Short mmCIF file of C-alpha atoms in Angstrom, two decimals:
data_model
loop_
_atom_site.label_atom_id
_atom_site.label_comp_id
_atom_site.label_asym_id
_atom_site.label_seq_id
_atom_site.Cartn_x
_atom_site.Cartn_y
_atom_site.Cartn_z
CA MET A 1 1.18 -9.48 -18.62
CA LYS A 2 1.15 -8.34 -14.98
CA ILE A 3 0.48 -4.37 -15.04
CA MET A 4 0.37 -2.23 -12.11
CA HIS A 5 -2.22 0.64 -12.05
CA LEU A 6 -1.50 3.71 -10.06
CA MET A 7 -4.45 5.77 -9.21
CA PRO A 8 -5.48 8.36 -7.32
CA ASN A 9 -7.97 8.41 -4.57
CA ILE A 10 -10.69 7.70 -7.06
CA LEU A 11 -11.81 4.37 -6.46
CA GLY A 12 -15.24 5.00 -6.75
CA ASN A 13 -15.15 6.19 -10.16
CA LYS A 14 -17.12 3.64 -12.29
CA ILE A 15 -15.18 4.27 -15.80
CA PHE A 16 -11.88 3.13 -13.85
CA LYS A 17 -13.54 0.01 -12.32
CA LYS A 18 -15.14 -0.85 -15.79
CA THR A 19 -11.70 -0.27 -17.18
CA ILE A 20 -9.85 -2.40 -15.04
CA LEU A 21 -12.67 -5.34 -14.62
CA ALA A 22 -12.53 -5.38 -18.67
CA LEU A 23 -8.95 -5.41 -18.97
CA SER A 24 -8.99 -8.44 -16.54
CA ASP A 25 -10.18 -10.55 -19.71
CA ILE A 26 -6.72 -10.10 -21.58
CA LEU A 27 -4.05 -9.55 -18.72
CA GLU A 28 -2.39 -12.28 -16.48
CA TYR A 29 -2.48 -9.94 -13.31
CA GLN A 30 -3.44 -6.68 -12.04
CA LEU A 31 -2.38 -4.33 -9.44
CA VAL A 32 -4.22 -1.32 -8.23
CA VAL A 33 -2.42 0.84 -6.07
CA VAL A 34 -4.24 3.90 -4.81
CA PRO A 35 -2.06 6.21 -2.63
CA ILE A 36 -4.02 8.08 0.13
CA SER A 37 -3.19 10.33 2.87
CA VAL A 38 -2.58 8.35 6.08
CA GLY A 39 -4.97 10.22 8.31
CA ASN A 40 -7.66 9.44 5.60
CA ILE A 41 -8.28 5.62 5.14
CA ARG A 42 -11.61 5.63 7.03
CA GLU A 43 -13.09 8.67 5.03
CA THR A 44 -11.49 7.31 1.64
CA ILE A 45 -13.51 4.02 2.24
CA SER A 46 -16.62 5.24 3.15
CA ASN A 47 -16.79 7.84 0.45
CA ASN A 48 -15.92 5.54 -2.18
CA LEU A 49 -17.44 2.27 -0.98
CA LEU A 50 -15.17 -0.21 -1.99
CA ASP A 51 -17.02 -2.53 -3.95
CA TYR A 52 -15.40 -4.03 -6.55
CA ASP A 53 -15.90 -7.65 -6.79
CA LEU A 54 -12.51 -9.38 -7.34
CA SER A 55 -13.25 -12.58 -6.39
CA ASN A 56 -13.41 -13.82 -9.77
CA HIS A 57 -10.75 -11.74 -11.43
CA ASN A 58 -6.92 -11.63 -11.31
CA ILE A 59 -6.56 -8.48 -9.97
CA SER A 60 -5.58 -6.95 -6.16
CA LEU A 61 -6.13 -3.87 -4.81
CA SER A 62 -3.76 -2.13 -2.68
CA VAL A 63 -4.69 1.05 -0.90
CA LEU A 64 -1.32 2.33 0.35
CA LYS A 65 -1.31 5.02 2.97
CA ALA A 66 1.92 6.81 2.23
CA TYR A 67 1.52 10.58 2.99
CA SER A 68 0.19 13.11 5.11
CA LYS A 69 -2.56 15.59 4.19
CA LEU A 70 -0.05 18.50 4.13
CA ASP A 71 2.12 16.15 1.73
CA ARG A 72 -1.02 16.42 -0.54
CA TYR A 73 -0.24 20.48 -1.63
CA LEU A 74 3.42 19.70 -1.81
CA PHE A 75 4.47 18.01 -5.19
CA SER A 76 7.92 16.39 -4.29
CA PRO A 77 7.41 14.84 -0.46
CA LYS A 78 4.01 13.55 -1.80
CA ARG A 79 5.76 12.01 -4.71
CA ASN A 80 8.91 10.86 -2.70
CA LYS A 81 7.00 9.40 0.18
CA ILE A 82 4.50 7.28 -2.67
CA VAL A 83 7.94 5.74 -3.94
CA LYS A 84 9.53 5.01 -0.92
CA ASN A 85 6.55 3.03 0.69
CA LEU A 86 6.04 1.07 -2.90
CA LEU A 87 9.81 0.32 -3.23
CA LYS A 88 9.62 -0.83 0.64
CA ASP A 89 7.87 -3.60 -0.10
CA TRP A 90 8.73 -3.94 -3.96
CA ASN A 91 10.19 -7.68 -3.04
CA ASN A 92 6.30 -9.01 -3.22
CA ILE A 93 5.75 -7.29 -6.53
CA THR A 94 6.41 -8.98 -9.78
CA ILE A 95 4.96 -6.73 -12.87
CA ASP A 96 5.67 -5.89 -16.30
CA MET A 97 4.33 -2.83 -17.00
CA ILE A 98 3.07 0.38 -14.94
CA HIS A 99 0.08 2.32 -15.89
CA ALA A 100 0.04 5.82 -14.32
CA HIS A 101 -3.66 7.07 -14.27
CA PHE A 102 -3.00 11.27 -14.56
CA LEU A 103 0.15 12.32 -15.71
CA VAL A 104 1.67 14.59 -13.00
CA SER A 105 0.51 12.69 -9.78
CA MET A 106 0.72 9.02 -10.61
CA GLY A 107 3.36 9.59 -13.78
CA SER A 108 6.16 11.30 -11.61
CA VAL A 109 5.73 8.22 -9.23
CA ALA A 110 6.18 5.68 -12.28
CA TYR A 111 8.98 7.65 -13.80
CA GLU A 112 11.01 7.36 -10.27
CA ILE A 113 10.18 3.42 -10.33
CA LYS A 114 11.70 3.16 -13.84
CA ARG A 115 14.60 4.91 -12.58
CA GLU A 116 15.01 2.36 -9.70
CA LYS A 117 13.59 -0.66 -11.02
CA GLY A 118 13.76 -0.01 -14.94
CA ILE A 119 10.05 -1.21 -15.03
CA PRO A 120 8.71 0.77 -18.13
CA TYR A 121 5.29 2.34 -17.58
CA ILE A 122 2.70 4.03 -19.48
CA VAL A 123 0.68 7.19 -18.71
CA SER A 124 -2.77 8.60 -19.10
CA VAL A 125 -2.97 12.23 -19.56
CA ARG A 126 -6.04 13.88 -18.17
CA ALA A 127 -7.56 17.62 -18.20
CA THR A 128 -6.15 18.18 -15.02
CA ASP A 129 -2.92 17.71 -15.96
CA VAL A 130 -3.18 20.04 -18.66
CA TYR A 131 -5.27 22.71 -17.57
CA LEU A 132 -3.85 22.85 -13.98
CA PHE A 133 -0.66 21.46 -13.69
CA LEU A 134 1.04 22.66 -16.88
CA ARG A 135 -0.89 26.10 -16.94
CA TYR A 136 0.18 26.68 -13.49
CA ALA A 137 2.48 24.91 -12.09
CA PHE A 138 5.50 25.87 -14.57
CA PHE A 139 8.02 24.89 -12.41
CA LEU A 140 7.25 21.59 -13.23
CA ARG A 141 7.08 21.51 -16.83
CA ARG A 142 11.00 20.42 -17.30
CA TYR A 143 10.09 17.57 -14.60
CA ILE A 144 6.72 16.56 -16.31
CA LEU A 145 8.62 16.46 -19.78
CA LYS A 146 10.83 14.32 -18.29
CA VAL A 147 8.03 12.03 -17.48
CA LEU A 148 6.72 12.30 -20.69
CA ILE A 149 9.94 11.26 -22.88
CA ASN A 150 10.58 8.23 -20.82
CA ALA A 151 6.80 6.97 -20.89
CA LYS A 152 6.78 3.80 -23.12
CA ARG A 153 3.38 5.04 -24.27
CA ILE A 154 1.14 8.18 -23.89
#
């Protein structure tokens, strides 16, 4: 199976690194996509120390410069820019499933890609999704429910 991981800017997180490396034993291919702010590439790379040794694994890492610093605080424009940038090069991508790490930020991107390309997705729900977005961003609740209902697995 070929899977795309949609991950927020958490490249240096050891749990995610270990998970992706462990999955390389059972998956045919993994594409790890990390959307970041356009003006933030140097800071992102230096702060997260991209120390993934992918030479012996079937994993590709793509840091997607997709949105501005202002978009970070605007849900729809940020999501739309990430989706647009992913779909722009979609002819070069062959995957069977999307794994969205975080319901709101990456799950919404996976949902929009499913609507466009029909690729199924699974979504991981984290504490931030529940205690921040579902609690305070009440205007997103209907949309988040669509993301959950359309996911193959949660």
